Tab-separated table of C-alpha atoms and ligand atoms in Angstrom:
chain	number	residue	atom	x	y	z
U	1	UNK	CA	-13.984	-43.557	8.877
U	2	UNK	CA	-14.233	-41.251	5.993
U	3	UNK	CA	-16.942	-38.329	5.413
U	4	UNK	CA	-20.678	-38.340	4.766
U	5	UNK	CA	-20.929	-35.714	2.137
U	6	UNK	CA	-24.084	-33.809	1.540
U	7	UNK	CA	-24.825	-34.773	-2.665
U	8	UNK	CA	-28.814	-33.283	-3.566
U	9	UNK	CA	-30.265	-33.712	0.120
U	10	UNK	CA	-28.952	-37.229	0.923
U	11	UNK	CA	-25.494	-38.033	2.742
U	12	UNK	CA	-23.507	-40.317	0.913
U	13	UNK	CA	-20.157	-41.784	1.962
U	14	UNK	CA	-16.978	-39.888	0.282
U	15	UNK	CA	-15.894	-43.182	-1.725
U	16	UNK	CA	-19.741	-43.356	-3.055
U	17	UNK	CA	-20.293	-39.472	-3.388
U	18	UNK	CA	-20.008	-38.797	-7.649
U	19	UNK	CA	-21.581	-36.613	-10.081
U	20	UNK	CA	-22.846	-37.436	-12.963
U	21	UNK	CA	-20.080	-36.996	-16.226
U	22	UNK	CA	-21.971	-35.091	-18.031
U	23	UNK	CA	-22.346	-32.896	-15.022
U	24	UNK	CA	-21.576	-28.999	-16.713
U	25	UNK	CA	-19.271	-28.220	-13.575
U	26	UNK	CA	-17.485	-30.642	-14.516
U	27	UNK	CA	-17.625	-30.020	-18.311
U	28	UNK	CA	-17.342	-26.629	-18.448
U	29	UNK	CA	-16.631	-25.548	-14.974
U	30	UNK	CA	-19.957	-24.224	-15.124
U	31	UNK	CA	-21.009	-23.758	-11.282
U	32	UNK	CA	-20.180	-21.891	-8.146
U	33	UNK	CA	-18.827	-22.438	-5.120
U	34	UNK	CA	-17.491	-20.870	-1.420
U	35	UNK	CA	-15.066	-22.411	1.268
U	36	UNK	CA	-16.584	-21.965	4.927
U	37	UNK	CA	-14.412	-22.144	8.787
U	38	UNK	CA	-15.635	-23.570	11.176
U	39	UNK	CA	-14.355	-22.788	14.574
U	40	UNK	CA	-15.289	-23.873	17.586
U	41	UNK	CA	-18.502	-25.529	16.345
U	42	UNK	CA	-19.655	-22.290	14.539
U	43	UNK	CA	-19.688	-21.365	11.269
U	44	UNK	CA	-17.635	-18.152	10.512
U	45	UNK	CA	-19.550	-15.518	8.369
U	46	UNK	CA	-21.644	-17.624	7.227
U	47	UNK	CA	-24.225	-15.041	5.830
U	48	UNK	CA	-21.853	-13.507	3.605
U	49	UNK	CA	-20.816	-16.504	2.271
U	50	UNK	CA	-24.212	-17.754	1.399
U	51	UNK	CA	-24.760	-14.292	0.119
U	52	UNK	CA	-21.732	-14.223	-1.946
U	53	UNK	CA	-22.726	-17.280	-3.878
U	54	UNK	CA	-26.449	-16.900	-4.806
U	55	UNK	CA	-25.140	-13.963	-5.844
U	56	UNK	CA	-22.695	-15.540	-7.825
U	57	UNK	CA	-25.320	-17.744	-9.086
U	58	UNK	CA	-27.559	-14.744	-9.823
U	59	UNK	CA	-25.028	-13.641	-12.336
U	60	UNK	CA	-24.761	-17.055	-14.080
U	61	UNK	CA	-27.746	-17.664	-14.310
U	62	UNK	CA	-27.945	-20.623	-12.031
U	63	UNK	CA	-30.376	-20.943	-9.460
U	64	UNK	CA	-29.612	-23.501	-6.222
U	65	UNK	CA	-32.100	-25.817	-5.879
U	66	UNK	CA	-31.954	-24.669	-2.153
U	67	UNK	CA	-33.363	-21.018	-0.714
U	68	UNK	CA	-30.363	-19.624	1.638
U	69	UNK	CA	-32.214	-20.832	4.761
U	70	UNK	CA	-32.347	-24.604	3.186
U	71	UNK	CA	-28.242	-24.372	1.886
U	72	UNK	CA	-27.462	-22.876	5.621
U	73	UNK	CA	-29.624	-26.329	7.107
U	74	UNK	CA	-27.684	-28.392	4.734
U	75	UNK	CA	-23.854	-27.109	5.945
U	76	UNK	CA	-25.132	-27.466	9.543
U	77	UNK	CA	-26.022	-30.528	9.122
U	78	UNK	CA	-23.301	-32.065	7.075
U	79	UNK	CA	-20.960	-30.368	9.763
U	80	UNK	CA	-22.933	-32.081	12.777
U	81	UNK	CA	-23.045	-35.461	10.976
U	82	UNK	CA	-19.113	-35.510	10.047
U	83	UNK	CA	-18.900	-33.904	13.946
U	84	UNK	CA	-16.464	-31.175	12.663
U	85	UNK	CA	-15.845	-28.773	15.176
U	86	UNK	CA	-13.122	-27.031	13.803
U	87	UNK	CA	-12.769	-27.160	10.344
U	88	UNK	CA	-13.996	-26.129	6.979
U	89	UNK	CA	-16.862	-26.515	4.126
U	90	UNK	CA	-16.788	-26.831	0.882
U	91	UNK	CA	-19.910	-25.676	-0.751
U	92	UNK	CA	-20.667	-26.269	-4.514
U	93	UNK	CA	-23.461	-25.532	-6.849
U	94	UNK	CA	-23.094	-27.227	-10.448
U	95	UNK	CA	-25.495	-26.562	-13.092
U	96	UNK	CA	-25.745	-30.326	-13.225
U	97	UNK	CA	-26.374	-33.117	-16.349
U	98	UNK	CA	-26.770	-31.952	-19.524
U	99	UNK	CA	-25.152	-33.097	-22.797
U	100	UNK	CA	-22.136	-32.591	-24.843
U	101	UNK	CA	-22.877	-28.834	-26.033
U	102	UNK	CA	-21.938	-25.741	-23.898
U	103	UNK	CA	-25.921	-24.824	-23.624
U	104	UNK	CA	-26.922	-24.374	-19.664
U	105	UNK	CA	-30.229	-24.828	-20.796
U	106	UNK	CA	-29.560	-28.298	-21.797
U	107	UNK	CA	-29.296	-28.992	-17.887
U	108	UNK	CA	-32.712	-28.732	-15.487
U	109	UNK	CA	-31.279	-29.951	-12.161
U	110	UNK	CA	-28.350	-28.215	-10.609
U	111	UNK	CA	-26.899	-30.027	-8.179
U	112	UNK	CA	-25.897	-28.889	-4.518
U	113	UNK	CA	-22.737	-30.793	-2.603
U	114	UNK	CA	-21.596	-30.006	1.035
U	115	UNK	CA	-18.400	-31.684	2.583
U	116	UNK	CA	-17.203	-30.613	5.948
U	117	UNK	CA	-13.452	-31.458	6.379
U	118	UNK	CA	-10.194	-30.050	8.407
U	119	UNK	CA	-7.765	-27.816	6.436
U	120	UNK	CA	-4.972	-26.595	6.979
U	121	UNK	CA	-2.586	-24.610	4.179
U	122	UNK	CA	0.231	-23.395	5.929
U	123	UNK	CA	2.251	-24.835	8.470
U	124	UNK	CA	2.418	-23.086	12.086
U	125	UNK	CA	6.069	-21.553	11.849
U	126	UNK	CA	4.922	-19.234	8.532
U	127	UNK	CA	2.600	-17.122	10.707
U	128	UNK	CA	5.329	-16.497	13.060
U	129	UNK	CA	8.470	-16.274	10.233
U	130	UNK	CA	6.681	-14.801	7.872
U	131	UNK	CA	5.540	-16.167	4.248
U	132	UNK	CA	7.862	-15.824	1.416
U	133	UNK	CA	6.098	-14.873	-1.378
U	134	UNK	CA	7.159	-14.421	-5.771
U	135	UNK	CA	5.166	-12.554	-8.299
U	136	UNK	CA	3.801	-14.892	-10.852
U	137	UNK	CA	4.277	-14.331	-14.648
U	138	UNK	CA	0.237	-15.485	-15.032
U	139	UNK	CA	-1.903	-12.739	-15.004
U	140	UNK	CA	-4.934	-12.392	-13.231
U	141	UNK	CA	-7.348	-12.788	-15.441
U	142	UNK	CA	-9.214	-9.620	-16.918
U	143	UNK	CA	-12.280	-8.745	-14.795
U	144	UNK	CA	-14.195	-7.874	-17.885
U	145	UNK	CA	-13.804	-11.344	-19.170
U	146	UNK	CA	-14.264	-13.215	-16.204
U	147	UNK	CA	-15.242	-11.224	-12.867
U	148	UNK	CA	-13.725	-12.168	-10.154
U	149	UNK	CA	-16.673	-11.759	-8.027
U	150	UNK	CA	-18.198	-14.985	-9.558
U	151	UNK	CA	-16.469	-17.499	-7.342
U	152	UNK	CA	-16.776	-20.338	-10.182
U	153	UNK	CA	-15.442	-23.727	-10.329
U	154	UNK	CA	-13.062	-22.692	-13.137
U	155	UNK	CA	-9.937	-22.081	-11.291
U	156	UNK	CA	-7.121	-22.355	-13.917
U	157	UNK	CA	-5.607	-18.919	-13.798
U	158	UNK	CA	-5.040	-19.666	-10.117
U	159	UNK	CA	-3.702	-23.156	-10.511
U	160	UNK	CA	-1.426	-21.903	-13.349
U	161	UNK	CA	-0.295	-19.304	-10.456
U	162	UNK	CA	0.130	-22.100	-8.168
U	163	UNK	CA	2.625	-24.285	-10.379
U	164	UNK	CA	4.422	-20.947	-10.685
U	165	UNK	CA	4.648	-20.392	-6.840
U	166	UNK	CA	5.666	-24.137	-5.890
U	167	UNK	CA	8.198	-24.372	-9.243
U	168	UNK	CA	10.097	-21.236	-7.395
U	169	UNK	CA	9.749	-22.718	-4.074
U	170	UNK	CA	7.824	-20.116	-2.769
U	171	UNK	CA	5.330	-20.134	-0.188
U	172	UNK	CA	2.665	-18.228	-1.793
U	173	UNK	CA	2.034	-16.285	-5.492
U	174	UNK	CA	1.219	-12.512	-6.156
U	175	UNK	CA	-0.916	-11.790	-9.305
U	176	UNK	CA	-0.363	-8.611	-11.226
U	177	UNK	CA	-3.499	-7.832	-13.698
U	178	UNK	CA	-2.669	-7.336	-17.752
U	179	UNK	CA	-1.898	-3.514	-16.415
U	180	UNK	CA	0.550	-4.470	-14.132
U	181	UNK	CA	-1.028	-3.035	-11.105
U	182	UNK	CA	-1.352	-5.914	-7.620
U	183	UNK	CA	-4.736	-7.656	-7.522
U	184	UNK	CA	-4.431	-10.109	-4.918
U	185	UNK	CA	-2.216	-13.426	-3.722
U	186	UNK	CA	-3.461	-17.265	-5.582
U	187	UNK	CA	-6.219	-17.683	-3.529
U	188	UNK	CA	-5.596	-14.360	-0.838
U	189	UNK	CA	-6.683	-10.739	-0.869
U	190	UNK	CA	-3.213	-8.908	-0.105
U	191	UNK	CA	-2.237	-6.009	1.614
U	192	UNK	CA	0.009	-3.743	2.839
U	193	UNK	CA	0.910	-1.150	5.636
U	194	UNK	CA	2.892	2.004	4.277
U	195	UNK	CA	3.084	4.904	6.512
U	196	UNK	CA	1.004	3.918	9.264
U	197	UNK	CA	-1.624	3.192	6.713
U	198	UNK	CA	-3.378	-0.118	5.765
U	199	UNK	CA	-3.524	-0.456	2.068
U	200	UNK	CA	-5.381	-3.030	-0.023
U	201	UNK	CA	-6.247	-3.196	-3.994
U	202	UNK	CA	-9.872	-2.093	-4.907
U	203	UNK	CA	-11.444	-5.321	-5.901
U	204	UNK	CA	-12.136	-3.964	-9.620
U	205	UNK	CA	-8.256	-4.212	-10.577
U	206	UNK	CA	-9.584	-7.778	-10.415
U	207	UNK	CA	-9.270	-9.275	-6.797
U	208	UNK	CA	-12.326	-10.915	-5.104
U	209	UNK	CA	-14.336	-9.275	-3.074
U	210	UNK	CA	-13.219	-11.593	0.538
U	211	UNK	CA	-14.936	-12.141	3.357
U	212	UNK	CA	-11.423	-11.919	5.553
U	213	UNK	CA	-10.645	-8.945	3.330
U	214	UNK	CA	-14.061	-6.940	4.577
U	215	UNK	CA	-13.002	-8.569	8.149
U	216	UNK	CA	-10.055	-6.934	8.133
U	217	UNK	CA	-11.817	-3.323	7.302
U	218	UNK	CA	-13.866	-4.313	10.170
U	219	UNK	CA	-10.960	-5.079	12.834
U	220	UNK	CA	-9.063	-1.661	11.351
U	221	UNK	CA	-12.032	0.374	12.389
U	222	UNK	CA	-12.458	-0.978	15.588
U	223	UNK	CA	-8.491	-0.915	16.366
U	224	UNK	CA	-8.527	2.617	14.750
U	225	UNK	CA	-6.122	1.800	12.142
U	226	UNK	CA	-6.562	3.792	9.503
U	227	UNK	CA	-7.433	1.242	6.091
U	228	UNK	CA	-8.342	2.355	2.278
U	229	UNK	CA	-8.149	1.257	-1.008
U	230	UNK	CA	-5.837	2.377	-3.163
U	231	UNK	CA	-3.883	0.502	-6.660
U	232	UNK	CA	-0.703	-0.605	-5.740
U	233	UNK	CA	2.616	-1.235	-8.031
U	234	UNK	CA	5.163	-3.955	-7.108
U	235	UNK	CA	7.487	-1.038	-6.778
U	236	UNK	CA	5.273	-0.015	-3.689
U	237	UNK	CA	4.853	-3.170	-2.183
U	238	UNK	CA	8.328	-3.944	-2.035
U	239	UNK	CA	8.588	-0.230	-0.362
U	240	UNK	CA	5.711	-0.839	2.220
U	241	UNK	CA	6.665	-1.175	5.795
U	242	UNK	CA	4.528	-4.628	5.968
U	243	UNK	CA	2.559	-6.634	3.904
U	244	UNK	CA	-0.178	-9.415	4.758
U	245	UNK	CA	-2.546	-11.211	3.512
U	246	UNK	CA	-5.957	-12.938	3.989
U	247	UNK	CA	-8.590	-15.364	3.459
U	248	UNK	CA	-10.976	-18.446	4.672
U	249	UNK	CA	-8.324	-21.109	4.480
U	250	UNK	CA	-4.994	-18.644	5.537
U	251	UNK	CA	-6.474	-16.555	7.915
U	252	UNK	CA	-4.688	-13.629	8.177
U	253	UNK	CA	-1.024	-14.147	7.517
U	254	UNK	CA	2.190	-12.134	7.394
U	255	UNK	CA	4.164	-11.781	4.048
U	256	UNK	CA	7.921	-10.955	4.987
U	257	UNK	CA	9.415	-11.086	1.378
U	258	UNK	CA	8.194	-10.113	-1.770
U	259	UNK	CA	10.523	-11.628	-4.830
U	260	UNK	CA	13.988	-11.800	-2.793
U	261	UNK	CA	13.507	-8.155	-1.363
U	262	UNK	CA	12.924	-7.924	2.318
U	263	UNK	CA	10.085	-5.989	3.753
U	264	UNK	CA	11.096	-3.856	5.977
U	265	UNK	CA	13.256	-5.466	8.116
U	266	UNK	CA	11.829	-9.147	7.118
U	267	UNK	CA	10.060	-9.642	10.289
U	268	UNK	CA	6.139	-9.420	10.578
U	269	UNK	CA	4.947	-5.997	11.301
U	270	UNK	CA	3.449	-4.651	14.173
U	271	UNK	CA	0.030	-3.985	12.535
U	272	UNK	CA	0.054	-7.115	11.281
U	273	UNK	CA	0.521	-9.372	14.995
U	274	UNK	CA	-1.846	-6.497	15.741
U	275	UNK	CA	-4.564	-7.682	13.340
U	276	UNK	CA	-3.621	-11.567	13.891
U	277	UNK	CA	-4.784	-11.277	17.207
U	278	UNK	CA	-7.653	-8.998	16.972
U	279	UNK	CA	-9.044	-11.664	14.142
U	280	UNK	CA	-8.572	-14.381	16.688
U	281	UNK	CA	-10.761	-12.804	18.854
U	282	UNK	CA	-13.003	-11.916	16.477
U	283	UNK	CA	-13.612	-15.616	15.204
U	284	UNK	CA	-13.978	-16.558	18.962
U	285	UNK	CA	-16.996	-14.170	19.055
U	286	UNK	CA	-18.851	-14.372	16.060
U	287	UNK	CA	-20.483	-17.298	13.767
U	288	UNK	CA	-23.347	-19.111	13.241
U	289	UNK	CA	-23.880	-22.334	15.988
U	290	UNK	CA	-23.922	-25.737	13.885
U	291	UNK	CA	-25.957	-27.284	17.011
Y	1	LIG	N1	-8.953	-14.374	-3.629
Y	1	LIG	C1	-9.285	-15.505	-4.271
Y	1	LIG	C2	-9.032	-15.608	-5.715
Y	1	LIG	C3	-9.877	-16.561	-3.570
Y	1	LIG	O1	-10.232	-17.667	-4.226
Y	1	LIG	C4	-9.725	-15.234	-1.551
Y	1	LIG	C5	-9.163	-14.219	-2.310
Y	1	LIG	C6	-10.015	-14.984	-0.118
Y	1	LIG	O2	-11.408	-14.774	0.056
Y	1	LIG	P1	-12.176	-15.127	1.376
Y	1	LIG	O3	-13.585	-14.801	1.101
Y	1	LIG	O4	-11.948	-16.595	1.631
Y	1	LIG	O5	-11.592	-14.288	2.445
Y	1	LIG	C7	-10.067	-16.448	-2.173
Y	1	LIG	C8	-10.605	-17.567	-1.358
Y	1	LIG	C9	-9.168	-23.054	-0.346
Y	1	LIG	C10	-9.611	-22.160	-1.369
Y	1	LIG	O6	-9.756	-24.145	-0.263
Y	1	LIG	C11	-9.991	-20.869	-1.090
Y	1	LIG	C12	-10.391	-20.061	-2.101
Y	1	LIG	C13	-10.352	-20.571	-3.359
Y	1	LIG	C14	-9.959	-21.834	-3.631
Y	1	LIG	C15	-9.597	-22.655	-2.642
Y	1	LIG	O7	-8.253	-22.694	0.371
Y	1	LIG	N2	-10.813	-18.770	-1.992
């Protein structure tokens, strides 16, 4: 049986569920959205996500048709209905019909889509080998063009990334920004361990701001590991003693080579199974009930 997806407050079956054409996500890739775990019949940070994307929305202009309270009714339910109890939600906010020009104001009704599905985006054995990562040639795009904060249905610079990454067989991308300085994997915040130290990009190199990223601040200050910011060269990522990285969909998951150089002795770190287990634990504990 296939999926009831949540389209503008009725559930309409996958095959059935369409937007209009005219629809500006579509045209323009005007629109926001956020991808959502659930685990164990709870929704995993939940609040930050909804946060993350009215704030999005804030910034262009769009305003959900939904308060937060309505949007966080909506996921529940489409979760319950589709009786996902481990899985993951796709959340989108278009700025909905309006006609041929770029003008938002052309378009009164935004429209609000839920699906609840099962993901999964890298097989089993790459959290315990390791991923095998390349540096793409695309750039991440300039944050004072585009901010990376707005989680927006135009995803091109990624998807460029990814042909990059699967042309070189590689298991994931990393995304240098026009100064050459590391932002962040295709669709993961990245980061390293050098010197007993947990390093990650500050976001305004041009990463997102992720919700596993600020997780993983989280876990380091309750495991006492020590964790900052800091901009980070290829040079020094190859150097690091272990590299990971994180989001909804991976998780948190180890990165054992960096363009054909070995880090550290190619295995996963110590820090990193360290943090793997504590975020287990941490997703067993925390979430929002979809009952
Ligand atoms: N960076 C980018 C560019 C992202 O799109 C992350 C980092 C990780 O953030 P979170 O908040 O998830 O820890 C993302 C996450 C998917 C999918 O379905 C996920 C993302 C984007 C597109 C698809 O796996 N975003």
């Amino acid at each position: 049986m296939g999926l009831q997806v949540y389209l503008d407050g009725e559930f309409v079956p996958e095959d059935e569920a369409g937007i209009s054409v005219f629809d500006h996500g579509l045209l323009y890739g005007d629109g926001v959205f956020e991808g959502i775990r659930i685990y164990g019949r709870k929704l995993f940070m939940l609040d930050e996500h909804l946060k993350r994307l009215y704030a999005g929305a804030k910034v262009i202009m769009l305003e959900p048709p939904l308060t937060i309270r309505e949007m966080e009714d909506g996921i529940r339910e489409t979760a319950r209905v589709n009786d996902i109890s481990d899985g993951y939600v796709r959340l989108i906010v278009t700025r909905g019909k309006g006609d041929l020009g770029l003008s938002p104001f052309k378009c009164s009704n935004p429209s609000v889509i839920i699906i609840a599905a099962t993901i999964k985006i890298y097989p089993d054995e790459l959290y315990r080998k390791g991923l095998k990562i390349i540096t793409v040639a695309t750039r991440r795009n300039n944050p004072d063009a585009l901010s990376p904060q707005i989680k927006s249905l135009n995803y091109l610079n990624h998807i460029l990334a990814h042909f990059e990454v699967v042309h070189a067989g590689a298991d994931e991308g990393l995304m240098l920004n026009d100064q050459g300085y590391v932002t962040e994997c295709v669709v993961d915040n990245l980061f390293v361990v050098r010197n007993g130290v947990v390093v990650t990009p500050p976001c305004n190199v041009g990463a997102l701001d992720g919700i596993t990223r600020e997780v993983v601040f989280r876990l380091c200050s309750d495991l006492d590991e020590k964790i900052i910011e800091q901009n980070l060269s290829l040079v020094e990522c190859y150097m690091s003693d272990e590299c990971f990285l994180t989001g909804t969909a991976a998780e948190i998951a180890p990165i054992t080579h960096i363009d054909g150089r070995a880090i550290a002795d190619g295995t996963p770190g110590p820090v990193t199974r360290k943090l793997m287990k504590a975020f287990k634990e941490f997703r067993e504990s925390h979430g929002t009930p979809i009952d």
